[in-house]
Coordinates of C-alpha atoms and ligand atoms in Angstrom, one line a residue:
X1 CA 15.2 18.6 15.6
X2 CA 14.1 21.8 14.5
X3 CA 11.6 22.8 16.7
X4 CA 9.2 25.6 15.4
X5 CA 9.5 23.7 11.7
X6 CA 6.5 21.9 10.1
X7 CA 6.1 19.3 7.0
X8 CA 3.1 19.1 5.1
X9 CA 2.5 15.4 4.1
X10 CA 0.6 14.7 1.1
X11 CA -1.4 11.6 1.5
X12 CA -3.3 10.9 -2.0
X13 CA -5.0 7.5 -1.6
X14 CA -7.1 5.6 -3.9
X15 CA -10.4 7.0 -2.7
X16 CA -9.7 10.4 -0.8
X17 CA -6.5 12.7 -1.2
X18 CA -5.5 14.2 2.6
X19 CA -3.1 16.7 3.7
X20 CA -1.2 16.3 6.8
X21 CA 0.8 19.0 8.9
X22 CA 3.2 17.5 11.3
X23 CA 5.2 19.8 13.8
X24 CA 9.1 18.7 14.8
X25 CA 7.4 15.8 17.3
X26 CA 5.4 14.2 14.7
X27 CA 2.2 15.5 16.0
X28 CA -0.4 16.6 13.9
X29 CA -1.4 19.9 13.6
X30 CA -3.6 20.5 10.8
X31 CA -5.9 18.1 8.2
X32 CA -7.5 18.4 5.2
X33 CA -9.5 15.4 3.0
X34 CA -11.7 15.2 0.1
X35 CA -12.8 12.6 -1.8
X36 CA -12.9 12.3 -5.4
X37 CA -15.0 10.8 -8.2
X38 CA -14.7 6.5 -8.7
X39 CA -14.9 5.9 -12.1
X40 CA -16.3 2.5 -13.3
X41 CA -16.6 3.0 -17.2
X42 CA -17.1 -1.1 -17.6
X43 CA -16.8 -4.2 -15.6
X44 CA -13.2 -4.6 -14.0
X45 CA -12.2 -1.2 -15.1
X46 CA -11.4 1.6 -12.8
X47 CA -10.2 4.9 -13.4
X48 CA -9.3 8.8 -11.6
X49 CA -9.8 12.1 -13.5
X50 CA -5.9 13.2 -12.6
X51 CA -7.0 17.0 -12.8
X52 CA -9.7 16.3 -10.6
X53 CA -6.8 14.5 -8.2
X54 CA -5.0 17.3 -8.1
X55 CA -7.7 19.8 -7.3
X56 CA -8.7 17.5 -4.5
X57 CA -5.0 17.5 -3.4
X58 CA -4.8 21.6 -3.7
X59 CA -8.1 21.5 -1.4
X60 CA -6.3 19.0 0.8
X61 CA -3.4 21.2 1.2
X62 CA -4.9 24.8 1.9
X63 CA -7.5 22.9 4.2
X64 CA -4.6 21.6 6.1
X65 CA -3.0 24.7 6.5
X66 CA -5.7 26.6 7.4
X67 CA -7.1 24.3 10.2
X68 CA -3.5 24.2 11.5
X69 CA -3.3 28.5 11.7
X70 CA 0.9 28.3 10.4
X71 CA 2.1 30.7 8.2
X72 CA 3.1 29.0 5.1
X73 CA 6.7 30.5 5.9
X74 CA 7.3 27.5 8.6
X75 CA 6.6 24.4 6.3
X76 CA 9.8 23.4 6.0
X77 CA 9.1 21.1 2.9
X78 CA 6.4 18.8 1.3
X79 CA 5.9 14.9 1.4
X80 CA 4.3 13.1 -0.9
X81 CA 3.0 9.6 -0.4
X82 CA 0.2 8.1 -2.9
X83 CA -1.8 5.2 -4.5
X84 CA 0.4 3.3 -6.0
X85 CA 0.9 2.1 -9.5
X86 CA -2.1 3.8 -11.0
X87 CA -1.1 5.3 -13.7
X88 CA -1.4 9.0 -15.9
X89 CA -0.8 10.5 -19.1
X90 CA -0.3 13.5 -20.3
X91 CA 1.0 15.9 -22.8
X92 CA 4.1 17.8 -21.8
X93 CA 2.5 21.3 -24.2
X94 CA -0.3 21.7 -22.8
X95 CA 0.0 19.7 -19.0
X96 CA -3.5 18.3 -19.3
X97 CA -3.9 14.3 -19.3
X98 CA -4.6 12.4 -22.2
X99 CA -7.2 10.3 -20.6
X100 CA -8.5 9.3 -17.4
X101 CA -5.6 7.5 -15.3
X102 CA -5.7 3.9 -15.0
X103 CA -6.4 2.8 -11.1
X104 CA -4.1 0.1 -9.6
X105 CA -7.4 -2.0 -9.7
X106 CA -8.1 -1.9 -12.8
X107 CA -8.0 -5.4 -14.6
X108 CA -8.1 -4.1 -18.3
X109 CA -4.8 -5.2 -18.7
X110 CA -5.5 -8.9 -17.5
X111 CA -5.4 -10.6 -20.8
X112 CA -2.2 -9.2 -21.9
X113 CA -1.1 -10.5 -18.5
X114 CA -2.2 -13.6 -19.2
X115 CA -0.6 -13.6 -22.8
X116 CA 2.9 -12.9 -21.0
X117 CA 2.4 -15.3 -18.3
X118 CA 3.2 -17.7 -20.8
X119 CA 6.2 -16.9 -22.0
X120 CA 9.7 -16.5 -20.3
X121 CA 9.0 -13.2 -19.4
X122 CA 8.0 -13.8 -16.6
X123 CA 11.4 -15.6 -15.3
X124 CA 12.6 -11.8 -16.5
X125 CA 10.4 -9.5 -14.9
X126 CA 10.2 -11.0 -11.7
X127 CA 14.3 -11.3 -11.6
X128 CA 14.7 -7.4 -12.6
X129 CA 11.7 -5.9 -11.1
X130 CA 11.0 -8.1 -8.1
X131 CA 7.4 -8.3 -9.3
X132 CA 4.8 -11.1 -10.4
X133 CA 3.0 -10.8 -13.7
X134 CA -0.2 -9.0 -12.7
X135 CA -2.7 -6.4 -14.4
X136 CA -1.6 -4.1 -11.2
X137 CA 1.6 -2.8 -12.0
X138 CA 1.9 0.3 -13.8
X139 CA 3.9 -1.5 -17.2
X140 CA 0.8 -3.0 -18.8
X141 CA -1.2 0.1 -18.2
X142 CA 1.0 2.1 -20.2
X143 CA 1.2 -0.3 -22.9
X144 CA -2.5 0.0 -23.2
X145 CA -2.5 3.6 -23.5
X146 CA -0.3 2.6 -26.5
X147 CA -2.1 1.0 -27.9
X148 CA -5.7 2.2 -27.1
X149 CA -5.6 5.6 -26.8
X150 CA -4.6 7.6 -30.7
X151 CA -3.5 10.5 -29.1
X152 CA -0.6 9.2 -27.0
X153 CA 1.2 7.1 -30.5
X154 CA 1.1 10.6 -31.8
X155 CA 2.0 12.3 -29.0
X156 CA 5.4 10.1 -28.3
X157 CA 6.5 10.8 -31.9
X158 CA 6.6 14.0 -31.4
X159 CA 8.5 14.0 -27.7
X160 CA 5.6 15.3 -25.9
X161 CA 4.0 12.2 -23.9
X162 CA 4.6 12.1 -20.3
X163 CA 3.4 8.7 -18.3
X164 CA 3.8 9.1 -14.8
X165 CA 2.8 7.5 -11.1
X166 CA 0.3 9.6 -9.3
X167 CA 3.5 11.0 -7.3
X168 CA 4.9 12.1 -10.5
X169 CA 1.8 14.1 -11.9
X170 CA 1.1 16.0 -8.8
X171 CA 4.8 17.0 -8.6
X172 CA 5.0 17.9 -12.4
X173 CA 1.7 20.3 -11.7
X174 CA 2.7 21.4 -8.2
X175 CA 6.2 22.7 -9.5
X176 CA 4.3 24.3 -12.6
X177 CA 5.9 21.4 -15.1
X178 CA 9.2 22.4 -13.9
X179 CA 10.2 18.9 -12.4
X180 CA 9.1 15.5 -13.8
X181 CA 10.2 12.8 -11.6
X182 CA 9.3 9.7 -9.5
X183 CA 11.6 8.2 -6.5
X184 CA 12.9 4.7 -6.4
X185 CA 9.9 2.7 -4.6
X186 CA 7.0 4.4 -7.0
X187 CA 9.5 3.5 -9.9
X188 CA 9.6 0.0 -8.6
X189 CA 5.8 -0.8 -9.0
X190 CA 5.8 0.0 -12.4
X191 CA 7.1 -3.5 -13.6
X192 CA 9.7 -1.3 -15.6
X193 CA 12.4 -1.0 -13.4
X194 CA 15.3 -2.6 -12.6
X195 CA 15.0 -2.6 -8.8
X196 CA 19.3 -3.8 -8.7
X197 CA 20.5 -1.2 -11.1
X198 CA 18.2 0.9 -10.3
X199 CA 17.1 2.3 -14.2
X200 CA 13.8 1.8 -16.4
X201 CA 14.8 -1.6 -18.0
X202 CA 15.4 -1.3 -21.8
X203 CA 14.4 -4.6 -22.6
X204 CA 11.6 -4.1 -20.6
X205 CA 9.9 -0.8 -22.5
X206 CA 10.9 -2.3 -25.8
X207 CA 8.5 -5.3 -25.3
X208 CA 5.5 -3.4 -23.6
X209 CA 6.6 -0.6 -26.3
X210 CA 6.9 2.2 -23.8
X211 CA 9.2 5.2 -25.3
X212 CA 12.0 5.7 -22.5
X213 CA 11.6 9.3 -23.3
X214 CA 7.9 9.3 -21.8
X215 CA 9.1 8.2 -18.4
X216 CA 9.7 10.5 -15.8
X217 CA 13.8 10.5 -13.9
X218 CA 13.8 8.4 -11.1
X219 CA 15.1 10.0 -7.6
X220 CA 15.9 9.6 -4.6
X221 CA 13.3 8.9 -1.9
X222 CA 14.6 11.6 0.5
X223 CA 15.9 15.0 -1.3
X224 CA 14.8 18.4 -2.2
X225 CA 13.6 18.2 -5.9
X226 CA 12.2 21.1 -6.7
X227 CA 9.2 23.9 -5.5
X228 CA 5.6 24.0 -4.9
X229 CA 4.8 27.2 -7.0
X230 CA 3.8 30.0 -4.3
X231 CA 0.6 30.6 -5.8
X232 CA -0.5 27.1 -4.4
X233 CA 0.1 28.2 -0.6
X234 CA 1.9 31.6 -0.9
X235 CA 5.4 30.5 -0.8
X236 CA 7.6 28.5 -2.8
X237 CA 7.6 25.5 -0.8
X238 CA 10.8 22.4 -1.1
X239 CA 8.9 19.1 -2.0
X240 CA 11.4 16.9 -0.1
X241 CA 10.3 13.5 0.1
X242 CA 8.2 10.6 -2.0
X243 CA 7.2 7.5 -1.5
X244 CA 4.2 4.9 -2.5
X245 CA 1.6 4.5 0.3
X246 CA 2.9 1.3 1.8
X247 CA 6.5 1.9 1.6
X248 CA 6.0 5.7 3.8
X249 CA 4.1 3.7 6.2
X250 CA 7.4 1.4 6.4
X251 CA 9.2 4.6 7.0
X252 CA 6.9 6.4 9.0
X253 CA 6.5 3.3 11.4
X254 CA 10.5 3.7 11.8
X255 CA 11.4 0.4 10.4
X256 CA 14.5 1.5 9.7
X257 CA 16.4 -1.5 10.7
X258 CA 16.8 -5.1 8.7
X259 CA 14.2 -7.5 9.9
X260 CA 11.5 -5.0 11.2
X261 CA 8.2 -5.5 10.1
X262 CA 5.0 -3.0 9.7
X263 CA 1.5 -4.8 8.9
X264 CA -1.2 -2.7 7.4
X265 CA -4.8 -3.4 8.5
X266 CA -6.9 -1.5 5.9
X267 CA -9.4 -2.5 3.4
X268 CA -6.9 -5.3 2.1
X269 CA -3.4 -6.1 4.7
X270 CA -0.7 -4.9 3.5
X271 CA 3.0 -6.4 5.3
X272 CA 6.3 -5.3 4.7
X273 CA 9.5 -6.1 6.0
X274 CA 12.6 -4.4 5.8
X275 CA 15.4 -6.9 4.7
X276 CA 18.7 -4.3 4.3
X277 CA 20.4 -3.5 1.3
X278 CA 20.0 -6.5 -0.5
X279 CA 16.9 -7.7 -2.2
X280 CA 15.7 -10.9 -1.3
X281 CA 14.2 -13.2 -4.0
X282 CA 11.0 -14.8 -2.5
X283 CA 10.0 -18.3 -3.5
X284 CA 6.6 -18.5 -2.0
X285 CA 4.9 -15.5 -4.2
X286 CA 6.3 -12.1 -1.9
X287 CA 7.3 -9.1 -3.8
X288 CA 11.1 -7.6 -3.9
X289 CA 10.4 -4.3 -3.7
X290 CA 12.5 -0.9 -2.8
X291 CA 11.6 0.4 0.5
X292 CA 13.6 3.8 -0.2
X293 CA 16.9 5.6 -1.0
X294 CA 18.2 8.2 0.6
X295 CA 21.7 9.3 -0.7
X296 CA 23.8 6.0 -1.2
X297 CA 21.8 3.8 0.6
X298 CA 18.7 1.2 -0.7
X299 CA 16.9 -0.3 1.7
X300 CA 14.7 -2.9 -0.3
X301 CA 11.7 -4.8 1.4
X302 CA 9.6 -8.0 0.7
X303 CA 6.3 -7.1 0.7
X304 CA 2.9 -9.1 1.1
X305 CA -0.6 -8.6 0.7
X306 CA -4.2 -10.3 1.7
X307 CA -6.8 -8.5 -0.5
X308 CA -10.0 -8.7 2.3
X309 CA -9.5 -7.4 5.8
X310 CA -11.4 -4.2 6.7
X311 CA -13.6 -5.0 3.9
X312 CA -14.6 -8.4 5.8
X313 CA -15.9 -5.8 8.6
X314 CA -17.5 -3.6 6.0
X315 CA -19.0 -6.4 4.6
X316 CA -20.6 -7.5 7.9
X317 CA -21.8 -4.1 8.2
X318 CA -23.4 -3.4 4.4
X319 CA -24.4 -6.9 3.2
X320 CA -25.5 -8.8 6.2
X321 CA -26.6 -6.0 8.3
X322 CA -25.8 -7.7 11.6
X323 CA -23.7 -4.5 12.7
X324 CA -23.8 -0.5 12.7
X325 CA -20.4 0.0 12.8
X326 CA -17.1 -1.7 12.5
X327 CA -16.4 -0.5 16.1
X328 CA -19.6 -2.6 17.0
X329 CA -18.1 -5.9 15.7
X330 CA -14.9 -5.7 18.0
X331 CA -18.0 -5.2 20.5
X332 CA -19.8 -8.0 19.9
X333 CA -16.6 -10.7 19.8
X334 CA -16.0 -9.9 22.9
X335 CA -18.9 -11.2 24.3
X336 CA -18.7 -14.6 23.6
X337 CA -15.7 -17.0 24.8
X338 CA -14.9 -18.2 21.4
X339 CA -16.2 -18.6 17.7
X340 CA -18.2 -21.6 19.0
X341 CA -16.2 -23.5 16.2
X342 CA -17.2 -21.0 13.5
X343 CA -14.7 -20.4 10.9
X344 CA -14.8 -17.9 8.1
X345 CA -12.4 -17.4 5.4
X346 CA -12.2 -13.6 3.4
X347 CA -12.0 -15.6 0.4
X348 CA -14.1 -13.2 -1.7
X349 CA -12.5 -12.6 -4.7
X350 CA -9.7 -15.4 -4.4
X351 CA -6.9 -16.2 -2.3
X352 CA -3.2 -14.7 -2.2
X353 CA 0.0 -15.6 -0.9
X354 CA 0.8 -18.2 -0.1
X355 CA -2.0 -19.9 -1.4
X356 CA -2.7 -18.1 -4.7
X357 CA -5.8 -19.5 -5.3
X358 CA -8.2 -17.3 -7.7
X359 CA -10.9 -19.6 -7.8
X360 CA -11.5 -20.3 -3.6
X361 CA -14.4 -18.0 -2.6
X362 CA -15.2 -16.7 0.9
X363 CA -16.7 -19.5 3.3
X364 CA -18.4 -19.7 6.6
X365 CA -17.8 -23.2 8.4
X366 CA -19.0 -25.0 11.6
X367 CA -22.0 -23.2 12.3
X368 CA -25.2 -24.6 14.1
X369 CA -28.6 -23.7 15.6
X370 CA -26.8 -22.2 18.4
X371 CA -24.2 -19.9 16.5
X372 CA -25.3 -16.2 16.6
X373 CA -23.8 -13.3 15.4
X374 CA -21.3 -12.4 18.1
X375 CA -19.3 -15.8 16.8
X376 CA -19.4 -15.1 13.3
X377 CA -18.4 -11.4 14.4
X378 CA -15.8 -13.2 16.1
X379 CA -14.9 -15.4 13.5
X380 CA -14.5 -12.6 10.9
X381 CA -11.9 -10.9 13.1
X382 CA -10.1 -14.0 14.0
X383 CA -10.1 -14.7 10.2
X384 CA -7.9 -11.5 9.3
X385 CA -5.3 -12.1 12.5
X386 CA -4.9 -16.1 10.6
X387 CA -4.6 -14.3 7.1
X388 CA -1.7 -12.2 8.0
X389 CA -0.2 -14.4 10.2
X390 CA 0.0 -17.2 7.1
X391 CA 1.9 -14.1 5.2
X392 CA 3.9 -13.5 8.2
X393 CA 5.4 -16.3 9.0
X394 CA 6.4 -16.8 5.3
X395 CA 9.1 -13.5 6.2
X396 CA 10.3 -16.1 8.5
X397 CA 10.7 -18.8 5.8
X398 CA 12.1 -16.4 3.4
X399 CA 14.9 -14.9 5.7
X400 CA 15.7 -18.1 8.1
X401 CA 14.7 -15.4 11.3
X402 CA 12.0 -15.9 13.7
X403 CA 9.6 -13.1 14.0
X404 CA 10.4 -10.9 17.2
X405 CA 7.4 -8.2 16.8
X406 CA 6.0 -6.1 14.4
X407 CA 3.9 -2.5 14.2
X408 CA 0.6 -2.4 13.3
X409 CA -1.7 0.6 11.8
X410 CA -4.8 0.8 9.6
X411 CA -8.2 1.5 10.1
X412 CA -8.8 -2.3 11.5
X413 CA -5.8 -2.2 14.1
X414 CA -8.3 -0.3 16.0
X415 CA -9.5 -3.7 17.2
X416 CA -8.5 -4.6 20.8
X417 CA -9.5 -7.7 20.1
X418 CA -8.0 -7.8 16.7
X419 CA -4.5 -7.1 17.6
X420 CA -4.3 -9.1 20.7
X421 CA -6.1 -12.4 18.6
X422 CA -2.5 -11.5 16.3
X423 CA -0.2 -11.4 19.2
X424 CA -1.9 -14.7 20.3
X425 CA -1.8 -16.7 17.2
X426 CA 1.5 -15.8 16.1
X427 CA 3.3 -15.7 19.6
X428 CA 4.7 -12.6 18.8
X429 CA 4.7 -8.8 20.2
X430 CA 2.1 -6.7 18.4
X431 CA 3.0 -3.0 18.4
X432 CA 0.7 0.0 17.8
X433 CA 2.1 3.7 17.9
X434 CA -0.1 6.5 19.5
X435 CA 0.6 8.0 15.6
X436 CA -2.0 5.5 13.3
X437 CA -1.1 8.1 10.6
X438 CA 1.9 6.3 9.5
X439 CA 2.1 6.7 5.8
X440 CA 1.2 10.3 5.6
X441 CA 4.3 10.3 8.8
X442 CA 6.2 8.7 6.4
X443 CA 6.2 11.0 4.3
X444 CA 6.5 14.0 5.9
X445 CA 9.8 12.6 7.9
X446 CA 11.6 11.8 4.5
X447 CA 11.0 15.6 3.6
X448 CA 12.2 16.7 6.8
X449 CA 15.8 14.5 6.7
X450 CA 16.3 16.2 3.0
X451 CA 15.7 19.9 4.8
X452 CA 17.5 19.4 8.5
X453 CA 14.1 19.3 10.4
X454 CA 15.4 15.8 11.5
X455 CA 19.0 14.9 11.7
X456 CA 19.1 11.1 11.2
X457 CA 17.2 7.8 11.6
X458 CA 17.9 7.9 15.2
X459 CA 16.3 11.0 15.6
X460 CA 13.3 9.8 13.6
X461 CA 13.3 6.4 16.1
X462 CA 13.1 9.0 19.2
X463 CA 10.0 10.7 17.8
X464 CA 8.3 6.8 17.1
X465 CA 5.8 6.4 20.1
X466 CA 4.5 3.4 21.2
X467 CA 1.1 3.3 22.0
X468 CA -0.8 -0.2 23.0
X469 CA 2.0 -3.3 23.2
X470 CA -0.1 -6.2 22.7
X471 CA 1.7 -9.6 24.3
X472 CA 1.0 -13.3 23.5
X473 CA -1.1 -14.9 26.4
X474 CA -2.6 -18.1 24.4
X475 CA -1.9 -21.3 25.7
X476 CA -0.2 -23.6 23.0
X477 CA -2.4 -25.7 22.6
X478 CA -5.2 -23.5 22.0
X479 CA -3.3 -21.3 19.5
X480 CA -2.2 -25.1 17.8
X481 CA -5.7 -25.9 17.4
X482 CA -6.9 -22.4 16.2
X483 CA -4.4 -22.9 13.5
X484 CA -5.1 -25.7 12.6
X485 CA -8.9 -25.6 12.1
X486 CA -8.0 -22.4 10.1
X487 CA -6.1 -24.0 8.0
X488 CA -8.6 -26.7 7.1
X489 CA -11.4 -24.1 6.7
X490 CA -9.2 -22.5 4.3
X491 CA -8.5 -26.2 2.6
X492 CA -12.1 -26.0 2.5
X493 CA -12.7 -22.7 0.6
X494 CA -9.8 -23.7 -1.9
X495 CA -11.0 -24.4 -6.0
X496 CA -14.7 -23.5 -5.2
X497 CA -15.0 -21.6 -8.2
X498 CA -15.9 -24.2 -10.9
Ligands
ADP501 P1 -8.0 2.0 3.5 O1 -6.8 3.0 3.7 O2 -7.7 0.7 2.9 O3 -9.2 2.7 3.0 P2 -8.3 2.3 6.4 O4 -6.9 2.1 7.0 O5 -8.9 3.6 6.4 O6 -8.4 1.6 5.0 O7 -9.2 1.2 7.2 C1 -10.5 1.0 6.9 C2 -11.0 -0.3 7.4 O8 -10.9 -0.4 8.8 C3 -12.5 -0.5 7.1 O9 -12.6 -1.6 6.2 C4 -13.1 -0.9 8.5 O10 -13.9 -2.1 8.4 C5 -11.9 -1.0 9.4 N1 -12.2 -0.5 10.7 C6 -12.4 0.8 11.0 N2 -12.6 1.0 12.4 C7 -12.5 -0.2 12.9 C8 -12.7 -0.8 14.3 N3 -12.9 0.0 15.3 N4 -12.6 -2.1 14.4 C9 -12.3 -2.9 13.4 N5 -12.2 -2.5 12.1 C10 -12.3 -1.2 11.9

């Protein structure tokens, strides 16, 4: 460890772009945030000025460094971590986008996903990408822009169109159009790539009529692949490491060997396991995805997601009123024994895996004169433990191997209550590090292996701190019964949408 070295992390999530300064430990010494501008031009669709991204990431970054007092001379390198999937265009002449990029939410794509659905692409693209046929990967955004947008048909013909991953545009502006690339796990959420041989998919781009000379190169996760000019910070700085949000949070929760597990408690839940250097093919609706490369070495992951957690909490807080803060509803469980037999499923825009279910909506079960708002409080949080627990244990179907722990982090694994409910009901050691800045961690440590701040994995491991172990300390037959009310309630919420 190179004591005396820092690593700026780049963190440029879907609503706010942050800059991170880690010292050799992994502790924080400087932040910067800003937010940037949603745009909603009609139902379903969500988009990001880029340029405005990337000023909000320049902000981030001298905000950062600042706070933190370093001379730019001791970053070491840059990480970059981002939004994944949401997708930019641009013209190589002049660097300035095309349009606004496309946000992983967006749904303008959903017919065209439908259209394919039906055909045997979807056998295809879920062998060679990993992924299921869904308006959120980056492929059907930049057919789109095709086909939607004058400017880019024209602009391809001509060799000048650049599409590109969030990761991609900031480095292409950050290195002054000097370097256009994106790593291996950004690449693999584009619905374009062939996460085996590891190349855009010819086959692929010919159907969604994306010119192979518009996509960026794709590198390795870990590795010094160009500079940040010096008039961004005052020295030409390495930009060392890249990875989409989830899979740095992978990384930066040290998951480094097969079988581990990270579960992200956010606005949605986000769980990834690490399964080695073979991709698993899920059956029950996971994604094959890269994890990250670093020199020879793949490490793919299966990845699942529920789409309501945090928001649940938000939800309590903004539609019903019955709490001030999310901290509050942690508070308020607490005081009652149990939900009272109150049972509420997140259902709110549909269910995912493993019950893919688009038309169940959100439901709130059991309750009576005497039901107050602690146990629906209660019942909420219990409801996001059961959610990620159903995606859990299907990693245990998948891979044959009982769950022996996982690490937590999020905004929501700030529950107490929360975290042990998840030990309880999946009788299973819940971890959460002192560091809850995992992805932005992530980041920064795959910079720091390309530039000798960190030797090795096991170096990175030693630097992992644990902060709250949370142990199972349910009674069988109370956790049996928890799961299975839950599962009725969520029986119950199924096909509401008529
Ligand atoms: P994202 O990155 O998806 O925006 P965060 O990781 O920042 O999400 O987490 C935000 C979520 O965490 C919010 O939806 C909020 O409800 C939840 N949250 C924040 N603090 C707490 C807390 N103390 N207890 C429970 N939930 C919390």
């Amino acid at each position: 460890m190179k004591v005396g070295q820092y690593i700026l992390s780049l963190d440029q999530g879907t609503t706010s772009s942050r800059a991170i300064l880690f010292d050799a430990w992994g502790s924080i010494v400087g932040v910067g945030q800003k937010e940037f501008t949603q745009i909603y031009p009609q139902p379903g669709y969500v988009e990001h000025d880029a340029v405005e991204i990337l000023e909000s990431v320049l902000f981030a970054m001298r905000q950062a460094v600042a706070q933190s007092g370093i001379s730019a001379r001791d970053i070491a390198a840059i990480g970059i971590t981002n939004q994944r999937e949401t997708t930019v265009a641009w013209d190589a002449h002049t660097g300035l986008p095309i349009c606004n990029a496309i946000v992983w939410q967006c749904r303008r794509t959903a017919a065209k996903c439908e259209e394919l659905k039906k055909t045997e692409w979807v056998g295809y693209i879920k062998k060679t990408t990993g992924l299921l046929v869904d308006p959120y990967f980056s492929g059907t955004k930049m057919n789109w822009i095709m086909e939607n947008i004058p400017t880019a048909k024209k602009l391809a013909e001509e060799n000048r169109l650049c599409f590109g991953t969030i990761d991609t545009w900031l480095i292409y502006a950050l290195t002054d159009r000097k370097t256009y690339v994106t790593d291996v796990s950004n690449a693999s959420r584009t619905m374009l790539f062939d996460i085996r041989k590891l190349c855009w998919d010819d086959k692929l781009l010919n159907y969604l009529e994306i010119p192979r000379q518009a996509l960026p190169k794709v590198v390795d996760s870990s590795g010094v692949i160009g500079y940040c000019e010096a008039a961004v910070l005052g020295e030409a700085i390495p930009i060392a490491g890249i990875a989409g949000d989830q899979h740095a949070a992978l990384f930066g929760q040290c998951c480094f060997e097969k079988g581990m597990i990270k579960n992200t408690y956010g606005t949605g839940c986000f769980a990834l396991m690490n399964t080695g250097t073979k991709p698993i093919d899920s059956e029950n609706g996971l994604l094959t995805t890269i994890g990250w490369k670093i020199g020879d070495q793949v490490v793919y992951a299966l990845e699942g997601s529920a789409f309501h957690a945090g928001s649940a909490i938000k939800w309590l807080r903004d539609e019903l009123g019955i709490i001030q803060s999310a901290a509050e509803c942690d508070q308020l469980a607490e005081t009652v024994e149990d939900t009272g037999d109150v049972w509420f499923v997140p259902a709110f825009t549909g269910l995912g895996a493993p019950y893919w279910d688009m038309y169940a909506r959100g439901a709130l079960l059991g309750i009576t004169r005497g039901t107050s708002k602690a146990h629906i409080c209660r019942a909420v949080l219990e409801s996001i433990a059961h959610e990620s627990a159903d995606l859990l244990r299907l990693f245990e179907e998948e891979t044959g191997e009982k769950l022996c722990g996982f690490r937590v982090d999020g905004g929501a694994s700030k529950s107490w209550f929360l975290m042990q409910f998840q030990a309880d009901i999946l009788k299973t050691k819940v971890e959460k590090p002192s560091c809850l800045e995992t992805t932005a961690l992530g980041a920064a440590m795959l910079a720091g292996l390309a530039v000798g701040v960190w030797e090795n994995q096991e170096e990175l491991s030693s630097i992992w701190q644990l902060g709250t172990e949370f142990l199972p300390d349910m009674p069988e037959e109370r956790r049996n019964y928890r799961i299975q009310r839950w599962h009725k309630a969520v029986e119950r919420s199924q096909n509401w949408v008529e």
